[in-house]
Short mmCIF file of C-alpha atoms in Angstrom, two decimals:
data_model
loop_
_atom_site.label_atom_id
_atom_site.label_comp_id
_atom_site.label_asym_id
_atom_site.label_seq_id
_atom_site.Cartn_x
_atom_site.Cartn_y
_atom_site.Cartn_z
CA UNK J 1 -117.58 -120.52 -74.45
CA UNK J 2 -120.21 -118.69 -76.49
CA UNK J 3 -120.86 -118.32 -80.21
CA UNK J 4 -120.88 -115.18 -82.33
CA UNK J 5 -124.66 -115.51 -82.51
CA UNK J 6 -124.88 -115.43 -78.69
CA UNK J 7 -123.42 -111.91 -78.70
CA UNK J 8 -126.80 -110.54 -79.74
CA UNK J 9 -128.29 -111.75 -76.45
CA UNK J 10 -125.97 -109.55 -74.38
CA UNK J 11 -127.08 -106.06 -73.37
CA UNK J 12 -123.91 -104.34 -74.57
CA UNK J 13 -123.82 -105.99 -78.01
CA UNK J 14 -127.51 -106.63 -78.69
CA UNK J 15 -127.67 -103.67 -81.10
CA UNK J 16 -124.74 -104.83 -83.21
CA UNK J 17 -125.62 -105.56 -86.83
CA UNK J 18 -124.27 -108.26 -89.12
CA UNK J 19 -122.71 -106.84 -92.28
CA UNK J 20 -121.01 -110.01 -93.55
CA UNK J 21 -120.50 -113.67 -92.74
CA UNK J 22 -124.08 -114.34 -91.70
CA UNK J 23 -123.54 -118.04 -92.47
CA UNK J 24 -120.76 -118.40 -89.88
CA UNK J 25 -122.37 -117.09 -86.68
CA UNK J 26 -121.91 -120.52 -85.07
CA UNK J 27 -118.19 -119.84 -84.59
CA UNK J 28 -117.07 -120.00 -80.97
CA UNK J 29 -115.75 -117.03 -79.03
CA UNK J 30 -113.20 -117.70 -76.27
CA UNK J 31 -111.74 -114.21 -75.81
CA UNK J 32 -112.02 -110.55 -76.85
CA UNK J 33 -109.12 -108.50 -78.23
CA UNK J 34 -108.55 -105.07 -79.77
CA UNK J 35 -107.12 -104.33 -83.20
CA UNK J 36 -105.52 -100.91 -83.29
CA UNK J 37 -102.33 -100.45 -85.31
CA UNK J 38 -101.29 -104.11 -85.63
CA UNK J 39 -101.82 -104.12 -89.40
CA UNK J 40 -100.81 -100.54 -90.19
CA UNK J 41 -98.18 -99.91 -92.84
CA UNK J 42 -98.71 -103.41 -94.19
CA UNK J 43 -97.07 -105.09 -91.18
CA UNK J 44 -98.61 -108.48 -90.41
CA UNK J 45 -97.08 -109.85 -87.20
CA UNK J 46 -96.65 -113.55 -86.61
CA UNK J 47 -99.24 -115.55 -84.67
CA UNK J 48 -97.40 -115.42 -81.32
CA UNK J 49 -97.45 -111.63 -81.35
CA UNK J 50 -101.09 -111.04 -82.23
CA UNK J 51 -104.61 -112.44 -81.86
CA UNK J 52 -105.71 -115.69 -80.27
CA UNK J 53 -107.76 -118.31 -82.13
CA UNK J 54 -111.53 -118.09 -81.53
CA UNK J 55 -111.35 -114.45 -80.45
CA UNK J 56 -113.70 -111.57 -81.11
CA UNK J 57 -111.62 -108.68 -82.42
CA UNK J 58 -112.82 -105.11 -81.81
CA UNK J 59 -111.55 -102.22 -83.90
CA UNK J 60 -112.26 -98.66 -84.93
CA UNK J 61 -110.27 -99.44 -88.13
CA UNK J 62 -108.16 -96.37 -87.49
CA UNK J 63 -105.15 -98.08 -89.06
CA UNK J 64 -106.95 -98.09 -92.43
CA UNK J 65 -107.82 -94.39 -92.41
CA UNK J 66 -107.20 -93.10 -95.94
CA UNK J 67 -105.92 -96.60 -96.81
CA UNK J 68 -108.97 -98.87 -97.29
CA UNK J 69 -106.84 -101.29 -99.31
CA UNK J 70 -105.40 -102.53 -95.99
CA UNK J 71 -108.78 -103.99 -95.03
CA UNK J 72 -108.63 -106.87 -97.51
CA UNK J 73 -105.27 -108.15 -96.23
CA UNK J 74 -106.38 -107.57 -92.64
CA UNK J 75 -109.43 -109.82 -93.10
CA UNK J 76 -107.28 -112.49 -94.73
CA UNK J 77 -104.79 -112.33 -91.86
CA UNK J 78 -107.52 -112.54 -89.19
CA UNK J 79 -108.97 -115.59 -90.91
CA UNK J 80 -105.51 -117.17 -91.06
CA UNK J 81 -105.18 -116.58 -87.31
CA UNK J 82 -108.57 -118.33 -86.80
CA UNK J 83 -110.21 -115.25 -85.33
CA UNK J 84 -113.96 -115.88 -85.03
CA UNK J 85 -115.28 -112.42 -85.90
CA UNK J 86 -114.44 -108.74 -86.34
CA UNK J 87 -116.65 -106.03 -84.81
CA UNK J 88 -115.90 -102.49 -85.96
CA UNK J 89 -116.94 -99.11 -84.65
CA UNK J 90 -118.24 -96.94 -87.54
CA UNK J 91 -116.08 -93.88 -86.94
CA UNK J 92 -113.63 -94.16 -89.85
CA UNK J 93 -115.87 -96.35 -92.05
CA UNK J 94 -119.65 -96.18 -91.81
CA UNK J 95 -119.86 -98.92 -94.44
CA UNK J 96 -117.08 -101.25 -95.51
CA UNK J 97 -116.07 -101.56 -99.17
CA UNK J 98 -118.02 -104.15 -101.15
CA UNK J 99 -114.89 -106.16 -101.89
CA UNK J 100 -114.26 -106.55 -98.16
CA UNK J 101 -117.81 -107.71 -97.52
CA UNK J 102 -117.73 -110.09 -100.49
CA UNK J 103 -114.48 -111.64 -99.25
CA UNK J 104 -115.88 -112.10 -95.74
CA UNK J 105 -119.03 -113.70 -97.12
CA UNK J 106 -117.07 -115.95 -99.42
CA UNK J 107 -114.73 -117.16 -96.65
CA UNK J 108 -117.38 -117.36 -93.93
CA UNK J 109 -115.98 -114.65 -91.67
CA UNK J 110 -118.50 -112.66 -89.59
CA UNK J 111 -118.11 -108.88 -89.56
CA UNK J 112 -120.27 -106.94 -87.11
CA UNK J 113 -120.89 -103.22 -86.84
CA UNK J 114 -121.32 -101.48 -83.50
CA UNK J 115 -124.88 -100.36 -82.83
CA UNK J 116 -123.98 -97.05 -81.23
CA UNK J 117 -121.42 -95.61 -78.88
CA UNK J 118 -120.49 -98.83 -77.06
CA UNK J 119 -117.14 -98.71 -75.25
CA UNK J 120 -114.53 -101.35 -75.92
CA UNK J 121 -113.95 -101.99 -72.22
CA UNK J 122 -117.69 -102.55 -71.59
CA UNK J 123 -117.87 -105.02 -74.45
CA UNK J 124 -114.79 -106.89 -73.23
CA UNK J 125 -116.10 -107.08 -69.67
CA UNK J 126 -119.60 -108.32 -70.55
CA UNK J 127 -118.50 -110.79 -73.22
CA UNK J 128 -115.78 -112.30 -71.03
CA UNK J 129 -118.20 -112.44 -68.11
CA UNK J 130 -120.69 -114.28 -70.30
CA UNK J 131 -118.00 -116.73 -71.44
CA UNK J 132 -117.06 -117.43 -67.84
CA UNK J 133 -120.68 -117.83 -66.75
CA UNK J 134 -121.44 -120.10 -69.69
CA UNK J 135 -118.52 -122.33 -68.80
CA UNK J 136 -119.65 -122.49 -65.18
CA UNK J 137 -123.21 -123.19 -66.28
CA UNK J 138 -122.10 -126.09 -68.49
CA UNK J 139 -120.14 -127.50 -65.56
CA UNK J 140 -123.22 -127.30 -63.32
CA UNK J 141 -125.43 -128.76 -66.06
CA UNK J 142 -123.22 -131.84 -66.20
CA UNK J 143 -123.45 -132.27 -62.44
CA UNK J 144 -127.25 -131.90 -62.56
CA UNK J 145 -127.39 -134.56 -65.27
CA UNK J 146 -125.41 -136.98 -63.12
CA UNK J 147 -127.57 -136.28 -60.07
CA UNK J 148 -130.81 -136.79 -62.00
CA UNK J 149 -129.99 -139.61 -64.39
CA UNK J 150 -127.32 -141.74 -62.73
CA UNK J 151 -126.96 -143.82 -59.62
CA UNK J 152 -124.89 -141.60 -57.33
CA UNK J 153 -122.70 -143.06 -54.60
CA UNK J 154 -121.90 -141.20 -51.40
CA UNK J 155 -118.29 -140.68 -52.49
CA UNK J 156 -119.42 -139.29 -55.87
CA UNK J 157 -121.81 -136.92 -54.14
CA UNK J 158 -119.04 -135.63 -51.90
CA UNK J 159 -116.85 -135.17 -54.96
CA UNK J 160 -119.56 -133.13 -56.70
CA UNK J 161 -119.98 -130.93 -53.63
CA UNK J 162 -116.24 -130.29 -53.54
CA UNK J 163 -116.20 -129.38 -57.23
CA UNK J 164 -119.11 -126.96 -56.83
CA UNK J 165 -117.12 -125.38 -53.98
CA UNK J 166 -119.97 -123.55 -52.24
CA UNK J 167 -120.56 -123.06 -48.49
CA UNK J 168 -123.63 -125.29 -48.47
CA UNK J 169 -125.74 -125.45 -45.31
CA UNK J 170 -127.31 -128.57 -43.76
CA UNK J 171 -130.64 -128.64 -45.65
CA UNK J 172 -131.31 -128.21 -49.36
CA UNK J 173 -134.43 -126.87 -51.09
CA UNK J 174 -134.90 -127.32 -54.84
CA UNK J 175 -137.06 -125.99 -57.66
CA UNK J 176 -137.12 -126.76 -61.37
CA UNK J 177 -138.75 -124.19 -63.65
CA UNK J 178 -139.76 -124.38 -67.29
CA UNK J 179 -141.63 -122.06 -69.64
CA UNK J 180 -143.97 -123.68 -72.14
CA UNK J 181 -144.10 -122.26 -75.66
CA UNK J 182 -141.90 -119.36 -74.64
CA UNK J 183 -142.10 -116.24 -76.77
CA UNK J 184 -138.93 -115.02 -75.06
CA UNK J 185 -135.91 -117.27 -75.73
CA UNK J 186 -133.96 -115.36 -73.08
CA UNK J 187 -136.48 -116.01 -70.27
CA UNK J 188 -133.92 -118.06 -68.32
CA UNK J 189 -131.52 -115.11 -68.07
CA UNK J 190 -133.80 -113.45 -65.52
CA UNK J 191 -133.50 -116.43 -63.20
CA UNK J 192 -129.73 -116.58 -63.62
CA UNK J 193 -129.62 -113.15 -61.99
CA UNK J 194 -130.61 -114.85 -58.72
CA UNK J 195 -127.04 -116.06 -58.31
CA UNK J 196 -125.97 -113.14 -56.04
CA UNK J 197 -128.69 -114.22 -53.59
CA UNK J 198 -127.42 -117.80 -53.55
CA UNK J 199 -124.18 -117.63 -51.62
CA UNK J 200 -125.08 -121.03 -50.19
CA UNK J 201 -126.85 -122.34 -53.29
CA UNK J 202 -126.73 -122.42 -57.07
CA UNK J 203 -128.86 -121.61 -60.10
CA UNK J 204 -128.18 -123.13 -63.52
CA UNK J 205 -129.88 -124.24 -66.71
CA UNK J 206 -130.79 -127.85 -67.36
CA UNK J 207 -132.51 -129.12 -70.52
CA UNK J 208 -134.25 -125.83 -71.35
CA UNK J 209 -135.25 -125.35 -67.73
CA UNK J 210 -133.87 -123.60 -64.65
CA UNK J 211 -132.65 -125.55 -61.62
CA UNK J 212 -132.48 -123.63 -58.33
CA UNK J 213 -130.87 -125.01 -55.17
CA UNK J 214 -130.96 -123.13 -51.88
CA UNK J 215 -129.43 -124.44 -48.66
CA UNK J 216 -130.09 -123.30 -45.13
CA UNK J 217 -129.36 -124.24 -41.52
CA UNK J 218 -133.07 -124.73 -40.88
CA UNK J 219 -135.38 -127.19 -42.61
CA UNK J 220 -138.37 -124.96 -41.91
CA UNK J 221 -137.71 -121.96 -44.17
CA UNK J 222 -140.46 -121.05 -46.65
CA UNK J 223 -138.61 -121.72 -49.89
CA UNK J 224 -141.63 -121.14 -52.14
CA UNK J 225 -142.19 -117.74 -50.50
CA UNK J 226 -138.50 -116.80 -50.91
CA UNK J 227 -138.55 -117.82 -54.58
CA UNK J 228 -141.69 -115.78 -55.21
CA UNK J 229 -140.07 -112.72 -53.59
CA UNK J 230 -137.04 -113.07 -55.88
CA UNK J 231 -139.31 -113.38 -58.92
CA UNK J 232 -141.27 -110.29 -57.86
CA UNK J 233 -138.01 -108.40 -57.36
CA UNK J 234 -136.94 -109.11 -60.94
CA UNK J 235 -140.41 -108.63 -62.38
CA UNK J 236 -140.74 -112.26 -63.51
CA UNK J 237 -144.35 -113.14 -64.33
CA UNK J 238 -145.58 -116.63 -63.47
CA UNK J 239 -147.76 -116.84 -66.59
CA UNK J 240 -146.53 -119.70 -68.74
CA UNK J 241 -144.18 -121.02 -66.05
CA UNK J 242 -144.32 -124.57 -64.71
CA UNK J 243 -142.63 -125.19 -61.35
CA UNK J 244 -141.65 -128.40 -59.61
CA UNK J 245 -140.51 -128.51 -55.99
CA UNK J 246 -138.51 -131.26 -54.34
CA UNK J 247 -138.80 -132.24 -50.71
CA UNK J 248 -136.41 -130.92 -48.07
CA UNK J 249 -133.29 -133.10 -47.87
CA UNK J 250 -129.94 -133.14 -46.11
CA UNK J 251 -127.45 -131.51 -48.44
CA UNK J 252 -124.40 -133.69 -47.94
CA UNK J 253 -126.13 -137.06 -48.22
CA UNK J 254 -129.33 -136.48 -50.21
CA UNK J 255 -128.62 -133.66 -52.66
CA UNK J 256 -129.23 -135.97 -55.63
CA UNK J 257 -132.70 -136.84 -54.30
CA UNK J 258 -133.64 -133.18 -53.89
CA UNK J 259 -132.56 -132.29 -57.43
CA UNK J 260 -134.19 -135.38 -58.92
CA UNK J 261 -137.50 -134.74 -57.13
CA UNK J 262 -137.74 -131.12 -58.30
CA UNK J 263 -137.07 -132.15 -61.90
CA UNK J 264 -139.66 -134.93 -61.97
CA UNK J 265 -142.21 -132.85 -60.06
CA UNK J 266 -141.96 -130.26 -62.82
CA UNK J 267 -142.34 -132.98 -65.47
CA UNK J 268 -145.50 -134.25 -63.74
CA UNK J 269 -146.84 -130.69 -63.52
CA UNK J 270 -146.49 -130.37 -67.29
CA UNK J 271 -148.09 -133.76 -67.89
CA UNK J 272 -151.10 -132.88 -65.74
CA UNK J 273 -151.18 -129.31 -67.11
CA UNK J 274 -150.71 -127.74 -63.69
CA UNK J 275 -148.55 -124.71 -62.99
CA UNK J 276 -147.03 -126.16 -59.81
CA UNK J 277 -146.32 -129.64 -58.49
CA UNK J 278 -144.75 -130.65 -55.19
CA UNK J 279 -143.02 -134.01 -55.22
CA UNK J 280 -144.42 -134.65 -51.75
CA UNK J 281 -147.94 -134.67 -53.27
CA UNK J 282 -147.16 -137.46 -55.74
CA UNK J 283 -148.20 -141.01 -54.85
CA UNK J 284 -148.21 -143.83 -57.42
CA UNK J 285 -146.50 -141.47 -59.88
CA UNK J 286 -143.30 -141.93 -57.87
CA UNK J 287 -143.26 -145.63 -58.80
CA UNK J 288 -143.70 -144.78 -62.49
CA UNK J 289 -140.94 -142.18 -62.30
CA UNK J 290 -138.50 -144.64 -60.75
CA UNK J 291 -139.43 -147.33 -63.27
CA UNK J 292 -138.80 -144.95 -66.16
CA UNK J 293 -135.64 -143.49 -64.65
CA UNK J 294 -134.04 -146.88 -64.02
CA UNK J 295 -135.06 -148.57 -67.27
CA UNK J 296 -136.42 -146.22 -69.92
CA UNK J 297 -135.92 -148.79 -72.67
CA UNK J 298 -138.09 -151.38 -70.93
CA UNK J 299 -140.69 -148.71 -70.15
CA UNK J 300 -140.99 -147.62 -73.78
CA UNK J 301 -141.25 -151.25 -74.90
CA UNK J 302 -144.02 -151.89 -72.39
CA UNK J 303 -145.96 -148.78 -73.46
CA UNK J 304 -145.64 -149.69 -77.13
CA UNK J 305 -146.90 -153.19 -76.41
CA UNK J 306 -149.83 -152.20 -74.19
CA UNK J 307 -150.96 -149.11 -76.12
CA UNK J 308 -149.91 -150.56 -79.48
CA UNK J 309 -153.41 -150.82 -81.01
CA UNK J 310 -154.13 -147.11 -80.42
CA UNK J 311 -150.59 -146.06 -81.31
CA UNK J 312 -150.71 -147.86 -84.66
CA UNK J 313 -150.33 -145.55 -87.65
CA UNK J 314 -153.65 -146.52 -89.24
CA UNK J 315 -155.62 -145.93 -86.06
CA UNK J 316 -157.53 -142.68 -85.65
CA UNK J 317 -155.49 -140.39 -83.39
CA UNK J 318 -158.71 -139.47 -81.59
CA UNK J 319 -158.47 -142.68 -79.61
CA UNK J 320 -155.00 -141.87 -78.33
CA UNK J 321 -155.93 -138.29 -77.43
CA UNK J 322 -159.12 -139.46 -75.77
CA UNK J 323 -157.26 -142.05 -73.68
CA UNK J 324 -154.78 -139.38 -72.54
CA UNK J 325 -157.50 -136.90 -71.60
CA UNK J 326 -159.52 -139.66 -69.88
CA UNK J 327 -156.56 -140.44 -67.62
CA UNK J 328 -155.66 -136.80 -66.95
CA UNK J 329 -159.31 -136.00 -66.09
CA UNK J 330 -159.42 -139.01 -63.77
CA UNK J 331 -162.13 -140.73 -65.86
CA UNK J 332 -164.59 -137.82 -65.57
CA UNK J 333 -166.50 -138.34 -68.82
CA UNK J 334 -168.15 -134.89 -68.79
CA UNK J 335 -164.81 -133.10 -68.44
CA UNK J 336 -163.26 -135.27 -71.16
CA UNK J 337 -166.19 -134.47 -73.48
CA UNK J 338 -165.86 -130.75 -72.78
CA UNK J 339 -162.13 -130.90 -73.60
CA UNK J 340 -162.81 -132.67 -76.90
CA UNK J 341 -165.89 -130.56 -77.75
CA UNK J 342 -168.18 -133.56 -78.13
CA UNK J 343 -171.06 -135.33 -76.38
CA UNK J 344 -170.29 -137.54 -73.35
CA UNK J 345 -171.76 -140.51 -75.23
CA UNK J 346 -169.06 -140.03 -77.88
CA UNK J 347 -166.40 -140.37 -75.17
CA UNK J 348 -168.11 -143.46 -73.76
CA UNK J 349 -168.11 -145.02 -77.22
CA UNK J 350 -164.43 -144.22 -77.76
CA UNK J 351 -163.47 -145.61 -74.35
CA UNK J 352 -165.40 -148.81 -75.10
CA UNK J 353 -163.52 -149.11 -78.38
CA UNK J 354 -160.17 -148.45 -76.65
CA UNK J 355 -160.93 -151.15 -74.10
CA UNK J 356 -161.86 -153.64 -76.83
CA UNK J 357 -158.60 -152.90 -78.63
CA UNK J 358 -156.13 -153.12 -75.76
CA UNK J 359 -157.75 -155.09 -72.89
CA UNK J 360 -161.09 -156.62 -73.93
CA UNK J 361 -161.37 -159.23 -71.16
CA UNK J 362 -160.10 -157.37 -68.11
CA UNK J 363 -162.04 -155.98 -65.17
CA UNK J 364 -163.10 -152.36 -65.74
CA UNK J 365 -161.23 -151.07 -62.69
CA UNK J 366 -158.12 -153.07 -63.56
CA UNK J 367 -158.33 -151.73 -67.12
CA UNK J 368 -158.44 -148.14 -65.90
CA UNK J 369 -155.49 -148.76 -63.56
CA UNK J 370 -153.44 -150.31 -66.37
CA UNK J 371 -154.43 -147.62 -68.87
CA UNK J 372 -153.56 -144.89 -66.39
CA UNK J 373 -150.08 -146.30 -65.77
CA UNK J 374 -149.35 -146.80 -69.47
CA UNK J 375 -150.58 -143.34 -70.46
CA UNK J 376 -148.57 -141.63 -67.71
CA UNK J 377 -145.44 -143.54 -68.71
CA UNK J 378 -146.09 -142.55 -72.31
CA UNK J 379 -146.43 -138.89 -71.33
CA UNK J 380 -143.39 -139.12 -69.05
CA UNK J 381 -141.27 -140.28 -71.99
CA UNK J 382 -142.78 -137.70 -74.35
CA UNK J 383 -142.24 -134.79 -71.95
CA UNK J 384 -138.69 -135.72 -70.93
CA UNK J 385 -137.50 -136.48 -74.45
CA UNK J 386 -139.62 -133.68 -75.99
CA UNK J 387 -140.77 -136.02 -78.74
CA UNK J 388 -143.94 -135.75 -80.84
CA UNK J 389 -146.97 -137.84 -79.94
CA UNK J 390 -146.44 -140.36 -82.71
CA UNK J 391 -142.77 -141.11 -81.98
CA UNK J 392 -143.57 -144.35 -80.18
CA UNK J 393 -145.40 -145.66 -83.21
CA UNK J 394 -142.17 -146.10 -85.15
#
């Protein structure tokens, strides 16, 4: 299911304009139908004979030619039938009468005007295709959520594979892709075009990211090379993209591990401000990921307790930012100073103050190890939940 607002993301309807009902674009669209002569001569057929609820109705308004008074009752009848929106082709009416527009605005009924010479059949095909794809994408999103967040039994995994109903091969390769600060809200649509290439795999959205699964008979295929070739084919630039790759796994017994690894590899790439991360390259981070995944509530409590003094509202945020950069730069004071545009001695002073606040009596190496774990858990929570830096202070 899509909304009226989503219509402006489709190629065939992107040039439509909103002439009324701008406050009701959230209405859902389940189908597309055509209004021709249904309301001519003042005949208003009963519900069973006309339009479905939550439909987008297309019309040239030919029935109201020379009889604009029919438009008011037509709008009322469409609203009564729970139609989501009317889109008209400006052949009979370039502009609708003010009383029609005022009624639609008052009752929260979107009216759209065609942008050009779009054909009804093209609109119906693309909108219905989008509705079907959106439904399939939501189904796959739910499965990805289960695979990533829940403990999956072998029987559940087999059930998921049956529901997906794809001719999966023996080995699965996974990638999770995200665009930071995207200037193009439709960036994911380019990746969804990969689906024709994935007869033995899937591509879907998951939490504002793209999840790609490819299966093959061999465990030695160059998945990263294949993915790059697809991106080149569709002209997708890597600038701004963050990619996480899972390890190769057996599809029918370890699919959940492959999906999970790609997702968390991408999260770690964002945390460490890298464009690419392979799960196979992670070491102690795997322990932190599993700790957070299995008990996020405990993890957040631990982070709040350990980092509490530099998370406190009255504390200068510079200490928190410095601690984060210190961990991400692997305690390289010069690099931390360059990042914060200050002298290395300033960083040394801040780190001494941080140590006095959160672990004044510990060994220096133990302190760094503890700080590193707490900061990475903090960033793991922040990145996954997409929360602001001060959320843990509350």
